[in-house]
Each structure stands twice: as C-alpha cells, then as structure tokens.
XYZ file of C-alpha atoms in Angstrom:
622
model
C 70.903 124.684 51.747
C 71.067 121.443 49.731
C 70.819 123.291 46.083
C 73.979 125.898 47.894
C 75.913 122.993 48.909
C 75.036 120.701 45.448
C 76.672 124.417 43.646
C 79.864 124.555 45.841
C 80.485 121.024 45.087
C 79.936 121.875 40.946
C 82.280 125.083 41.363
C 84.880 122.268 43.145
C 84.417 120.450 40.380
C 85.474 122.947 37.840
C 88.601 124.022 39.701
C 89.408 120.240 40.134
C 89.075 119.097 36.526
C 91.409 121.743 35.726
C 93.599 120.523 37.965
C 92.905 116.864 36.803
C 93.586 118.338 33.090
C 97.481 119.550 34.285
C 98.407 116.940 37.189
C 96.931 113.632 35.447
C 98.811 113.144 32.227
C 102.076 114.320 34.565
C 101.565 111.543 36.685
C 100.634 109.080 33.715
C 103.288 110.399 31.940
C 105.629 109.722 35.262
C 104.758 106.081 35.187
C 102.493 105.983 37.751
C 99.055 103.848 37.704
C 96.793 102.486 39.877
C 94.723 99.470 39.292
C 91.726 98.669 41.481
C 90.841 95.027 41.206
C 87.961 93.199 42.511
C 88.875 89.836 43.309
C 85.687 86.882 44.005
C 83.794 86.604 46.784
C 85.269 84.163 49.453
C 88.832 85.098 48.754
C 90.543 85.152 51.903
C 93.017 87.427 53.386
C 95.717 84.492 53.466
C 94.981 83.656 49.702
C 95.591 87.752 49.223
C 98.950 88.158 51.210
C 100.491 85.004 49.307
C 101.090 87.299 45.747
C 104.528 88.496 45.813
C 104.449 92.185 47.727
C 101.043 92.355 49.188
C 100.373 93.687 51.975
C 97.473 92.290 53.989
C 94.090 93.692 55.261
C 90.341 94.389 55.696
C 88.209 96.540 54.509
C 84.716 97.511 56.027
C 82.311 97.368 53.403
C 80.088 100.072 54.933
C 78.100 101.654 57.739
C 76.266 98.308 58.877
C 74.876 96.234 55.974
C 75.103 97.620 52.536
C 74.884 96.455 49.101
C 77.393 96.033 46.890
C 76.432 99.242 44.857
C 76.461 101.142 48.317
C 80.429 100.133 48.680
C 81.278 100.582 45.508
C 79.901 104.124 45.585
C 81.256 104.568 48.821
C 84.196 104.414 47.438
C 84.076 106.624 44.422
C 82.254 109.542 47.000
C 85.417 108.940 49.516
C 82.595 109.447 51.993
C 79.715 107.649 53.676
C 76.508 107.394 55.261
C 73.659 104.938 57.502
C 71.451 104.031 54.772
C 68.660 105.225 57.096
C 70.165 108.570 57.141
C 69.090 108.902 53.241
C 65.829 110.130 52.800
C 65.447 107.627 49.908
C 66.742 103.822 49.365
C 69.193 103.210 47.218
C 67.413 102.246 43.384
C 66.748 98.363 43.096
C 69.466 98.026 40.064
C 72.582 100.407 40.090
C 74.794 98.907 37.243
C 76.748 99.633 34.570
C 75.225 99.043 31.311
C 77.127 98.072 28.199
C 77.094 101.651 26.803
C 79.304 103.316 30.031
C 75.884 104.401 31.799
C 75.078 103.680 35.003
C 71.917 102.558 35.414
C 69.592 104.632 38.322
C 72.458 107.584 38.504
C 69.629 110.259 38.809
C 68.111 108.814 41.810
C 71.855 108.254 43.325
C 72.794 111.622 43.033
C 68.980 112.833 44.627
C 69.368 110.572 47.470
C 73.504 111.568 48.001
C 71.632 115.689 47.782
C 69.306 114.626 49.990
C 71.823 113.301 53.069
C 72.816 115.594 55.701
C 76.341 115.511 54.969
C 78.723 116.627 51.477
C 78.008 113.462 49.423
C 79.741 113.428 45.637
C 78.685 110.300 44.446
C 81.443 109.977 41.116
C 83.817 112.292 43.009
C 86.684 110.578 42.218
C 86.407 109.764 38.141
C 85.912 113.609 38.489
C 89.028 114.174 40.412
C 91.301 111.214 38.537
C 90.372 109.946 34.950
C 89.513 106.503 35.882
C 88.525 103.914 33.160
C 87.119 100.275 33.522
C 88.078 96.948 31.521
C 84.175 96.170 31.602
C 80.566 97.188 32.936
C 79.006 95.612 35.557
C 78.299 96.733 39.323
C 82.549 96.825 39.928
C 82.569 99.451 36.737
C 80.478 101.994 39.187
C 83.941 102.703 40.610
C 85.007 104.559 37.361
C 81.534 106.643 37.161
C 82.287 110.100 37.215
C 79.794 112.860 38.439
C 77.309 112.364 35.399
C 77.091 108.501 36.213
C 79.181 107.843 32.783
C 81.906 105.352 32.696
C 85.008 104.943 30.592
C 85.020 101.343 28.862
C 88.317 99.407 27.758
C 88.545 96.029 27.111
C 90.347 93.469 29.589
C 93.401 93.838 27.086
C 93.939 97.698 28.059
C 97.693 98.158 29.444
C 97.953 100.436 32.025
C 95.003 101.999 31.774
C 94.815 102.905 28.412
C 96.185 106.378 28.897
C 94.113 106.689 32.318
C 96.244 107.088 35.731
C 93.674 104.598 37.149
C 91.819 101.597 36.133
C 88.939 99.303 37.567
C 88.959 95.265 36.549
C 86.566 92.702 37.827
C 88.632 89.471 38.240
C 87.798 85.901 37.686
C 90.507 84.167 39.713
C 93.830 85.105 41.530
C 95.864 84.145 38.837
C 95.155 87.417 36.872
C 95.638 89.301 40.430
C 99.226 87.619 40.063
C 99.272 88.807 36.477
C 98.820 92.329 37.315
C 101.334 92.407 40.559
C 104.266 91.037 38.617
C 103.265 93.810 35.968
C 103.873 96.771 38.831
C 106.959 98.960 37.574
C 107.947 102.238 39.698
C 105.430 103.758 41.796
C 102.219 101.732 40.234
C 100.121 100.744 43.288
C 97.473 97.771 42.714
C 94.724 97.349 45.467
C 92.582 94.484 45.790
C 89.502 93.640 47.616
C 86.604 91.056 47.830
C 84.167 91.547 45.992
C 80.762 92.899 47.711
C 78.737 92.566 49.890
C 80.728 90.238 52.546
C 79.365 87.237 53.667
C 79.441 88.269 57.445
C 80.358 90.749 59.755
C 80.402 93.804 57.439
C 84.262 93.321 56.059
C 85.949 92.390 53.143
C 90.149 90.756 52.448
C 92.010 93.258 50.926
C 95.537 93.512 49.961
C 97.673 96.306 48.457
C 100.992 96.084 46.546
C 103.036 98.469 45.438
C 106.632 100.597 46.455
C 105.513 101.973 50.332
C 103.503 98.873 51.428
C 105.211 96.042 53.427
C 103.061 95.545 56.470
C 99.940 95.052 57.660
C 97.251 97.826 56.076
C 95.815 100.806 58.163
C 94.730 104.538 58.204
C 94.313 107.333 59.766
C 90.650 106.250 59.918
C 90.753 103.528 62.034
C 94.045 103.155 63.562
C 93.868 99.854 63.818
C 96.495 97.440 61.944
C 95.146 95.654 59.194
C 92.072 97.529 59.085
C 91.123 99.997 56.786
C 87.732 102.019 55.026
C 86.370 101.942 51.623
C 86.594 105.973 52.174
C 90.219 105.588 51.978
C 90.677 103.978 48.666
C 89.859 107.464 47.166
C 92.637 109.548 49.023
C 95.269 107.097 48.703
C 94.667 106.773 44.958
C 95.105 110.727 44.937
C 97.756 110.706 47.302
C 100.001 108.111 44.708
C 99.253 110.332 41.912
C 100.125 113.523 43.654
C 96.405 114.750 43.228
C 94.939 117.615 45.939
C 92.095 115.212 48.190
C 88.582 117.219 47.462
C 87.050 118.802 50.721
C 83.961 116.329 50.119
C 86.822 112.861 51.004
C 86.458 112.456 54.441
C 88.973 109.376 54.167
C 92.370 108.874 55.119
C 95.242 107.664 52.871
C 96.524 103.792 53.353
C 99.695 102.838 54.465
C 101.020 100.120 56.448
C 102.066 99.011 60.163
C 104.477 96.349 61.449
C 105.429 93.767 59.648
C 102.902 91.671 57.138
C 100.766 89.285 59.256
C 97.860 87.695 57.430
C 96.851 85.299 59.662
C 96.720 88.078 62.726
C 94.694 90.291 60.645
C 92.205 87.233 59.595
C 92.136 86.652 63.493
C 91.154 90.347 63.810
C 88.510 89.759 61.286
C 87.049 86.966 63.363
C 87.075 88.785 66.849
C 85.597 91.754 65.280
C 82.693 89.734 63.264
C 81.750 88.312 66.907
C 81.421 91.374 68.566
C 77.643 92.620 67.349
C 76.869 88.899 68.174
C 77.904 88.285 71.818
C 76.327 91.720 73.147
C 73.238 90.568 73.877
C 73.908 87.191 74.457
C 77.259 87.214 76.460
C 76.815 90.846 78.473
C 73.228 91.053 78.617
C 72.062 87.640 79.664
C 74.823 87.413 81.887
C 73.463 91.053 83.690
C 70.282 89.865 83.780
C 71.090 86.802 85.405
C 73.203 88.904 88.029
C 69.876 90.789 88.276
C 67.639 87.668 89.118
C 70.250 85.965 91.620
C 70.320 89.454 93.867
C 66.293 89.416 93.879
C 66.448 85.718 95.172
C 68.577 86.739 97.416
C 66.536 89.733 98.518
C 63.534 87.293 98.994
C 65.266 85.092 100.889
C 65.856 87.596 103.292
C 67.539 91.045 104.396
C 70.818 88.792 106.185
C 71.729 87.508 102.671
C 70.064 90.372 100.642
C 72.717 93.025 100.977
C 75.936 91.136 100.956
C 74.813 89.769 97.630
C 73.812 93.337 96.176
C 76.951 94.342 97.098
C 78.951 92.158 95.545
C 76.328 92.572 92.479
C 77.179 96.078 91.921
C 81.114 95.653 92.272
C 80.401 92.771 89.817
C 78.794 95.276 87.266
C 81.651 98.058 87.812
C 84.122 94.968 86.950
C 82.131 93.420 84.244
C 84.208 96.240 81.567
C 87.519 95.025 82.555
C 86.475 91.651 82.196
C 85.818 92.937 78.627
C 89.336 93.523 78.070
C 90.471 90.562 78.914
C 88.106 88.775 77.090
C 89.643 90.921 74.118
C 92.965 89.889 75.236
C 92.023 86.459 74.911
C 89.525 86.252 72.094
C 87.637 83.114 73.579
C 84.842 81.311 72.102
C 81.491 82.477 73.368
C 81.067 80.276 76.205
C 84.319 80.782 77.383
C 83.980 84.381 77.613
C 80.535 84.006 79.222
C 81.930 82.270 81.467
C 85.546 84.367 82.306
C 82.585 87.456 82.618
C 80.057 85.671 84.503
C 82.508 84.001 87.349
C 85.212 86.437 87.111
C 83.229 89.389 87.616
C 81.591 88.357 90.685
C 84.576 86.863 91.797
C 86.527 90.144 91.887
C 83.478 91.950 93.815
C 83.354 89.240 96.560
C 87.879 89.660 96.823
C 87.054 93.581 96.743
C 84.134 93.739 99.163
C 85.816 91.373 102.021
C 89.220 93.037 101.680
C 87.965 96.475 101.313
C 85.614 98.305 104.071
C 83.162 100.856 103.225
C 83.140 103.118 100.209
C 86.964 101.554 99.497
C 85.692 99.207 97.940
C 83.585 101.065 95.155
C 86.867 103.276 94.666
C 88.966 100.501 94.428
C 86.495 99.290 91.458
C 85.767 101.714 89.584
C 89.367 103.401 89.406
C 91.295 99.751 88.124
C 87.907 99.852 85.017
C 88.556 103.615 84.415
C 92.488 103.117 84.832
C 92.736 99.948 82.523
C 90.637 101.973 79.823
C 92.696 105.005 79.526
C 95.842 102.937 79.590
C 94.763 101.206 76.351
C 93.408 104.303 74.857
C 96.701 105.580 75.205
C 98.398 102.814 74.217
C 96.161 102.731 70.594
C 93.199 101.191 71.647
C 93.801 97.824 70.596
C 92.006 95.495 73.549
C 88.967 98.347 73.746
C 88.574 97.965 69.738
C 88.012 94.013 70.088
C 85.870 94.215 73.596
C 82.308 93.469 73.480
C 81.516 96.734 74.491
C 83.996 98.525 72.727
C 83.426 100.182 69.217
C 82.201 97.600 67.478
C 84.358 97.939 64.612
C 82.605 95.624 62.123
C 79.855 97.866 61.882
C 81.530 100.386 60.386
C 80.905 103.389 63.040
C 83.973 104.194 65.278
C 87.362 102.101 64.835
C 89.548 103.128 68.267
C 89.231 105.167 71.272
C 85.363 104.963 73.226
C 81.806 104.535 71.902
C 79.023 105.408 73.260
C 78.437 101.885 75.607
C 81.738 102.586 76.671
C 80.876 106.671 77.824
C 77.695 105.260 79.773
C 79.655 103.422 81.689
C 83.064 105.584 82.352
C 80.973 108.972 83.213
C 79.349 107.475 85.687
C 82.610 105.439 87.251
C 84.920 108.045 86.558
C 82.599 110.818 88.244
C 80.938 107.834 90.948
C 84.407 106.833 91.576
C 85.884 110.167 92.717
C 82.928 110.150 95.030
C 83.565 107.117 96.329
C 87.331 107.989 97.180
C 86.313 110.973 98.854
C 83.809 109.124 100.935
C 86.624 106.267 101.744
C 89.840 108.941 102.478
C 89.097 111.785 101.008
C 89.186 115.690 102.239
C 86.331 116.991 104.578
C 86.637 120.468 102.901
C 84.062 120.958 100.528
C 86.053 123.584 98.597
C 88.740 120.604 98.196
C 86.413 117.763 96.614
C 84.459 120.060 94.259
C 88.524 120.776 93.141
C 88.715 117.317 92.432
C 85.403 116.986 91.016
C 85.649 119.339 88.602
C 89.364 118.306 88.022
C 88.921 114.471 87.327
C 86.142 115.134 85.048
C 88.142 117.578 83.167
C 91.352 115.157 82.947
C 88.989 111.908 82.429
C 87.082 113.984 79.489
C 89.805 115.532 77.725
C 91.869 112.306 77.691
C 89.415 110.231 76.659
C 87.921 112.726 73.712
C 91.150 113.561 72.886
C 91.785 112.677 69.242
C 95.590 111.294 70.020
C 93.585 108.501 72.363
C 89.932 107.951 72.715
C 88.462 110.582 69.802
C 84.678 110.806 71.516
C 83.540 114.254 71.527
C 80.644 112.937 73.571
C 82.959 111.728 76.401
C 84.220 115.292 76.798
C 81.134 116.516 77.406
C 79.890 114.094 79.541
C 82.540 114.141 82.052
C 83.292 117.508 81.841
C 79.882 118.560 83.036
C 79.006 115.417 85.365
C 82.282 116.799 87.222
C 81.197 120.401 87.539
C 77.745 118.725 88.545
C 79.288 116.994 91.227
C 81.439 119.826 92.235
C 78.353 122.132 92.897
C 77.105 118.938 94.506
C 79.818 119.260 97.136
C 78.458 122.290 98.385
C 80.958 124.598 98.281
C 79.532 126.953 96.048
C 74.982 126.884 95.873
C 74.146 129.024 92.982
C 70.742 129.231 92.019
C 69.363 126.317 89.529
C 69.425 128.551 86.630
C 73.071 129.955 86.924
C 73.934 125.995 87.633
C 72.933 125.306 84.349
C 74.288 128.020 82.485
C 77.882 127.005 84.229
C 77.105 123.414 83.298
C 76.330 124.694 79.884
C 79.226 126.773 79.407
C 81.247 124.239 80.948
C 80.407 121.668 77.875
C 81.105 124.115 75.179
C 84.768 125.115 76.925
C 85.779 121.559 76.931
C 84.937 120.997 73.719
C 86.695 124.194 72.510
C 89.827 122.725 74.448
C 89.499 119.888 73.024
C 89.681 121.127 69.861
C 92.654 122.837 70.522
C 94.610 120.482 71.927
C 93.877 118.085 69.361
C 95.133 120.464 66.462
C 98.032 121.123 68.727
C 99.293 117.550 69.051
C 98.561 117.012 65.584
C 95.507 114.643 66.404
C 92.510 113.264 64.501
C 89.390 113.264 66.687
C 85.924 113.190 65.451
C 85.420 116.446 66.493
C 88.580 117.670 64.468
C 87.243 116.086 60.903
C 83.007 116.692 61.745
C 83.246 119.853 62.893
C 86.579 122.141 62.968
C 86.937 120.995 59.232
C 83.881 120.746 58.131
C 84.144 123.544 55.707
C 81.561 126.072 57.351
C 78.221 126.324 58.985
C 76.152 124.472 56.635
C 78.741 121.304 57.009
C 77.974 122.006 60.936
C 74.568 122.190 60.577
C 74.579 119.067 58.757
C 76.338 117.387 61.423
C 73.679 118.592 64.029
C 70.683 117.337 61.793
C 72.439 113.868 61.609
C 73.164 113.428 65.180
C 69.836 114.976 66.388
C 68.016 111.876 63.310
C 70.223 109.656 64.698
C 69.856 110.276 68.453
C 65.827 110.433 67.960
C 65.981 107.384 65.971
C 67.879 105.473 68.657
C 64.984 104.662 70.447
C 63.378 102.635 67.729
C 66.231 100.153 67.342
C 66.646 99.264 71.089
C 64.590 96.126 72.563
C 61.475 97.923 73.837
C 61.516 95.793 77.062
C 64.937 97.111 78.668
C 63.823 100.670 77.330
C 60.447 100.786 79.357
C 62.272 99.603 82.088
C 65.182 102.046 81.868
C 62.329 104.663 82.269
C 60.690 103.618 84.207
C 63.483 103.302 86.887
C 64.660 106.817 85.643
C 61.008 108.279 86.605
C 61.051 106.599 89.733
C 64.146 107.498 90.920
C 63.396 111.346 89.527
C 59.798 110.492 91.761
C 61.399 109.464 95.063
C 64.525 111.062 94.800
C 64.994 112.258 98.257
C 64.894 108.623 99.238
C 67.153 107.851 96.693
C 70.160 110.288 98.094
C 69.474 109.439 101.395
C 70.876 106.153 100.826
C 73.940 107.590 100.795
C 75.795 107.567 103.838
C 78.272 110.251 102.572
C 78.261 113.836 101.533
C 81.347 113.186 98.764
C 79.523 109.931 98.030
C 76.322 111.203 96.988
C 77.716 114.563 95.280
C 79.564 111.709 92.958
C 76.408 109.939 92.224
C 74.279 113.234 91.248
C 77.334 113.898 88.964
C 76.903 110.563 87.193
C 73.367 110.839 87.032
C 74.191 114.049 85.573
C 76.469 112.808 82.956
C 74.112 110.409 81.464
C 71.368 112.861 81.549
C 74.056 114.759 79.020
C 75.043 112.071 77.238
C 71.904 110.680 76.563
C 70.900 114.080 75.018
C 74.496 114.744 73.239
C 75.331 111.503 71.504
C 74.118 109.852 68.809
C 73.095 106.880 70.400
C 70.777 107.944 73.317
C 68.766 105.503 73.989
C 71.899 102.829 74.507
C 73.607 105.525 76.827
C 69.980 105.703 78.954
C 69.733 101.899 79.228
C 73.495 101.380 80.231
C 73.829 104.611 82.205
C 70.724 103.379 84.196
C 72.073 100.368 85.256
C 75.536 101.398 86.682
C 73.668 104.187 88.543
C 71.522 101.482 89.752
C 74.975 99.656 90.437
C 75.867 102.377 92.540
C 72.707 102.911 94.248
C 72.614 99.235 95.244
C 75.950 98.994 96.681
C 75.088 102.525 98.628
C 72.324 100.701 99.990
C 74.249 97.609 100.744
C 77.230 99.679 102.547
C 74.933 102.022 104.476
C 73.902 99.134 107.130
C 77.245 97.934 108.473
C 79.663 100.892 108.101
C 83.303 99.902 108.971
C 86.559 101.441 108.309
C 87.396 105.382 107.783
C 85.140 107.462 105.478
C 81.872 104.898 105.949
C-alpha cells in the first residue's frame, strides 16, 4: 500500500511540475515573491509586530516536542505527524550541506513512506521553485523531493528568479530590510527559529497586502494562532498555485485588529495548560477524593452529605475551567477558584435543590456553558485546562477527548437526572428524549462549524440510544441492541458529514476522512488511531490506570448493586447510557486510556451522589 501510495504521490508530482513550469514564472513575472525568514531564537512576538505592516502571531512548532529539522520539514510536507507514529526516528543530523544536499534525505523520505498518513517530505520546492540564501538546517525549507536545495548568496534580490526564497537571519534589522523591500503582492513571513524554548510555539509575524490583524487559519481557528502546515498553502495560495492533495494545511490570513501583546498573552495561557493538569485538576480531585473518605469514616451522618456535595463538585469542576480560562490566573489562584469554587457551587446546588434536581441542575449549566462557547468559536474551551491543549499541537478549537469523557456522561447522566427530578413517566417519552439529546448534544458538538470531534458524535449518539433502550420502552434482544447501537454510530457520523459539507464546515472528520483521497488514505487513518489508541495506555500514570480498572471490573462484577442505587427508573437508564458512552469512546478515540480514567470518575460522580440522594428523598421525582 505504501509503494501504491509513494507512486500516486510521483505521478502528482509530474502533473504538478508541469504546472509549476507554466504558473511559476507567471507569478514571478507578475511581481509576486515570497520570502520565508527565520528570525533568532528568543525573538518575541512584540519585537515581531513592531516592523512596519506585520501582522502578529504563533506558530506551533509541531505535534508535541520536535526538533528543529522536524518543523522545518513540517513545513515543506504541509503535513504532519507524532514522532512516535514513525516507525523510525528522525536521522541524528538533517542539514544542508554546502553543496545544496541535505544531509540524511534517504532515511527522511523512508521514515515519511513508512507513516500511516500521505507524507511528501520536499513537497513544496516540488510544487514552487524555492531557493535559499545559504545551507544550514533553515535551507531544508527549499529541499525539493530529491533532498536537493537551490543555493544563492545573501545578496540574491527577490529570489533570484525563484517565486520563493528561504534566509536565515542574524538580527531584526535585516527583517526590517526585507519588509520595507515588499512591492505589490510580495508576502514576507517570519518565525523563530526552532525548536521553542517552551510550550511547543514559536513568534511569528507576516507582512504583506491582505494581512492587518492578528494571524489565524482555518486550522486552528483561533486568533493569532496558526500551523507550520499552513505556511505551505498560503505560499501557494499568494502565487496562485493549485494546494497538492498531500497539504493538509490551511492558508493564513488574519482576524481583528493587530494585538501583539493579546496574542503573547495567548502564548502564555496556552504554554501553562500541559503544566497545571496534573497539578491543578488532579491533585485538587484527589484531595476531593480523600476529604469524602474522612468523612465516610467518621461516620454515615456526615458521610453522604459530603459525597454529595463531592460529586456536584466534580460535575462543576469543568465550568470552573472556563472561568479559570476567562481569567488566566496564576496557578495557585486557579487551584484555588477550582478547589473552593467547585465545592462551593455543590453545597448552593444541593441545599437549594431536592433530589435528582440537583444533578440536573449541574450537569445542564457544564454542558450548556460548553456548547455556548463552542458556538461562539471556542475561545474559553481552547485556553481551559481541560480543553484542547493547544500547545501541543493536536486539536486547536471545539472538544478533545478530556472534554468528551466528561460531556457524554453529563449530557446523557443529565437527561436522566431531569427525568428523574420532573420528567415524563412514559417510557416511550424519555427514550424520545434520550435518543434526542444525544443526537442534538453529538451533532453539535462534532459538528465542524463548532466543536469538530468526530468522537463526540459517536459517543453521544450511541450513549443516548443506550439509554433510550434503557428506558424500557422497547427490550430487543442483546444482539439486535448492539447492531442498533452500531448502526446508530455510523448514521451520525454520516450526518455529520453531511451537515458539515452543507454549512460549509471544517471538522476533522471532513479533512481525515471525506477528503482523504480514497480507501488507502482511510485506512491510514484507522491504523493511526487504532497505534495511537493502543499506545495510550503506555503514556498514562500507571497508578490512576489500575485503579480506573479496577473500579470498571468491579462495578461490571457487582453491577446489580450498582443500579440499584438508583432510586429512579429515568435516573439509572441515564447512567447505563453514560457508562455506555465511555465504553465507546474509550474504544473510538485516539486517546483511550484518558477517556477510561476521566469517564470513570464522573460515573463514579454520579454513582456517589445516587447513593447520597437515595437515603433522604425529598421533593418530586426522588
């Protein structure tokens, strides 16, 4: 399959050099160059934006930490990879020698073959004529297909005849030299040179007729944030050159007006994010943990009023998230805004609210605030600790995978718990519901216009229908319950796709899979997840794992004890649809073994507080 797909990309090679041979000296000929400089490490975003005409931004170097070879070949493929999803590591010294030849070039192209995905390492030399003013790692921008770069000296003018041009800079004076030299449509971009220091992202600026606020893409949505897979198609896109099949990046443009010191502040929230996880959430869950199992030792009285207010804590702990993002506080100020404020919210909820109201209550203002901001663009759920993680390179906007462990089970635990509190007593009527919140919740949040998570569709597509046949209304046998469940996932998903192409959206779904450019591309996007997903495990702390488990087997062990806590027919229908859903989503995303550990603990959340409820029922629907 490898040697097949290595041949279609030579054959797109031929038609594009022909295509390179007529459109190139046009667009040369038109006036129009681009010049990619790399400026030194340390330069700052602020030191960028203060050349006449640049507009500001970042640029993430990679997927998690990468070399400086790794980005710069990043860029020239338009396309990129986990360095664990190579079969190979990338050779000691990739450089370009004196003589245009890049050093290690066989072994880059063997490991790019060897990916699951369409990697072109020198794609876009072999799409543009690109030269370089001198050799060095920077020069590997200019490589073309055959790992051969054009050389000009620092003195060359426009490229030297070439539409594009690569030049390693010594100071931002020459980076004003080349702006004020900008005539017509000439673009100039600059970035940082490689690797960052921290946090996986590098100032950038771009200048040129078209940019005047803050940088951004199609990629990430986010303002003032862009990929090194986008240099390529916006370098194209100036010169009026077709974007190969093999660029899975979006052109740059720009947002708002210029802001340099709000995208450097977006540079240091997303940095922190990676950081605080553990420390901020986890500790801080852990500790919640420990206080309900002194409380449980000190006796039943205190035990279940502080459980209680311990799982509406957890279900709030997200939207404390937000507003941490809202606020971007130092890290013990946001421990301590989730730590207090959490638990402070459960206690309101659970003395104003009786019964099941409360858990409704909860989980719909989480679930509510989340698809509000995915609609909105996204921007609080990018910069919360449990939100995409940004710096790392994965997912830019819309929900990750922490974030789909914890809204199946809320969205789908929620509708449960509304039912139980005021809901119908028809069983027909709440698998309806079932089935139709985790239809609405799923499409909206995979939908590529607002969250973009193919997982999410699937997850609460099926943990609805799960909790629908969990109603009772219809009892088919357990094999035709799958094969609904089943068909269920793979309708949703088709809808998805639909709608997304239909509102003109860009969903992960929509560039992996509906253009992926035929079975092989999907089969290579089912290898990576399935490598990915497997390899999960390995990378989690093996502590929290065993003890996900372990409270998985036991609850699988005992579970007749385990739904009996549930007071509720609607209630517990709700919880076997979140169970449900993270049983899915642990074995559809590509992250399973975060989705088990998180998914465990809300359903533990809402096991607790069923537990909790169950001994003093008051108001309606207890």
């Amino acid at each position: 399959m490898l040697g097949a797909r290595t041949a279609c990309c030579r054959l797109s090679g031929l038609v594009l050099a022909v295509t390179i041979s007529l459109v190139a000296p046009a667009a040369a000929a038109a006036g129009s160059h681009v010049t990619i400089a790399v400026v030194p490490a340390g330069t700052t975003v602020e030191q960028i934006s203060r050349l006449p005409s640049m507009s500001p931004g970042l640029l993430s170097a990679g997927l998690g930490s990468v070399s400086a070879a790794q980005t710069y070949l990043d860029i020239t493929q338009g396309s990129r990879l986990f360095n664990r999803l190579y079969h190979d590591d990338l050779p000691a010294v990739v450089d370009t020698r004196g003589d245009g030849i890049v050093g290690g070039w066989r072994q880059v192209r063997e490991r790019a073959d060897s990916a699951p995905a369409d990697l072109v390492p020198g794609l876009l030399a072999s799409t543009v004529p690109v030269v370089s003013e001198s050799s060095g790692e920077p020069a590997i921008v200019a490589a073309n297909e055959r790992g051969i770069v054009r050389l000009a000296g620092p003195g060359c003018r426009k490229g030297c005849g070439s539409p594009v041009r690569v030049a390693a800079l010594r100071n931002l004076g020459q980076l004003a030299r080349l702006a004020a030299q900008l005539r017509g449509d000439d673009l100039l971009i600059a970035f940082e040179r490689p690797p960052p220091a921290t946090g996986g992202l590098l100032a950038m600026g771009i200048a040129g007729k078209g940019f005047d606020g803050d940088l951004t893409s199609g990629s990430t949505r986010t303002n003032g944030l862009v990929l090194t897979t986008d240099i390529a198609p916006t370098i194209l896109g100036r010169l009026g050159i077709p974007v190969p099949d093999a660029m899975n990046g979006r052109e740059i443009t720009t947002e708002g007006e210029a802001d340099a010191p709000g995208v450097a502040a977006l540079g240091d929230r997303l940095v922190v994010i990676g950081e605080r996880r553990g420390p901020v959430v986890g500790l801080t869950v852990l500790a919640w943990f420990l206080i309900a199992g002194v409380g449980a030792l000190i006796g039943r009285r205190y035990a279940k009023p502080i459980v209680r207010v311990l799982a509406l804590a957890i279900v709030y702990l997200p939207l404390l998230l937000l507003v941490g993002a809202a606020l971007r506080p130092s890290a013990g100020d946001e421990r301590l805004l989730i730590g207090l404020g959490a638990p402070a919210l459960g206690a309101l909820t659970a003395v104003i609210l009786p019964g099941w109201r409360a858990m409704a209550v909860a989980c719909g203002a989480v679930v509510a605030a989340y698809a509000a901001d995915a609609i909105g663009g996204s921007a609080l759920i990018s910069q919360s600790l449990f939100g995409p993680n940004p710096a790392l390179g994965v997912r830019f906007y819309g929900i990750g995978n922490e974030l789909e462990a914890i809204l199946g089970p809320l969205a789908i635990g929620g509708t449960g718990a509304a039912l139980a509190a005021s809901g119908p007593r028809s069983a027909r009527a709440a698998a309806i519901i079932f089935v139709a919140s985790g239809l609405f919740f799923g499409l909206l949040f995979g939908s590529g216009r607002f969250g973009a998570d193919v997982g999410a569709v699937i997850v609460l597509a099926t943990g609805g229908v799960v909790a629908g046949i969990a109603s009772g209304w219809w009892r088919p046998s357990t094999r035709v319950a799958v094969i609904v469940v089943i068909l269920v996932g793979v309708a949703a998903v088709a809808v998805l796709g639909a709608v997304d192409l239909l509102t003109g959206g860009d969903s992960h779904f929509t560039r992996s899979v509906i253009d992926a450019g035929g079975t092989g591309n999907l089969v290579d996007v089912f290898k990576r997840r399935l490598t990915q997903t497997v390899r999960s495990f390995g990378r989690v702390a093996l502590p929290f794992l065993l003890a996900s488990l372990a409270i998985c087997a036991l609850a699988v062990w005992r579970r007749d004890r385990v739904l009996a806590l549930f007071d509720d027919p609607w209630a517990r229908a709700g919880f076997i649809g979140a169970a449900a859903a993270v049983v899915i989503g642990v074995a559809a995303n590509d992250s399973g073994a975060v989705l088990l550990e998180i998914g465990t603990v809300y359903l533990a959340a809402i096991c607790g507080f069923a537990w909790a409820q169950a001994s003093g029922r008051t108001g309606s629907g207890d």
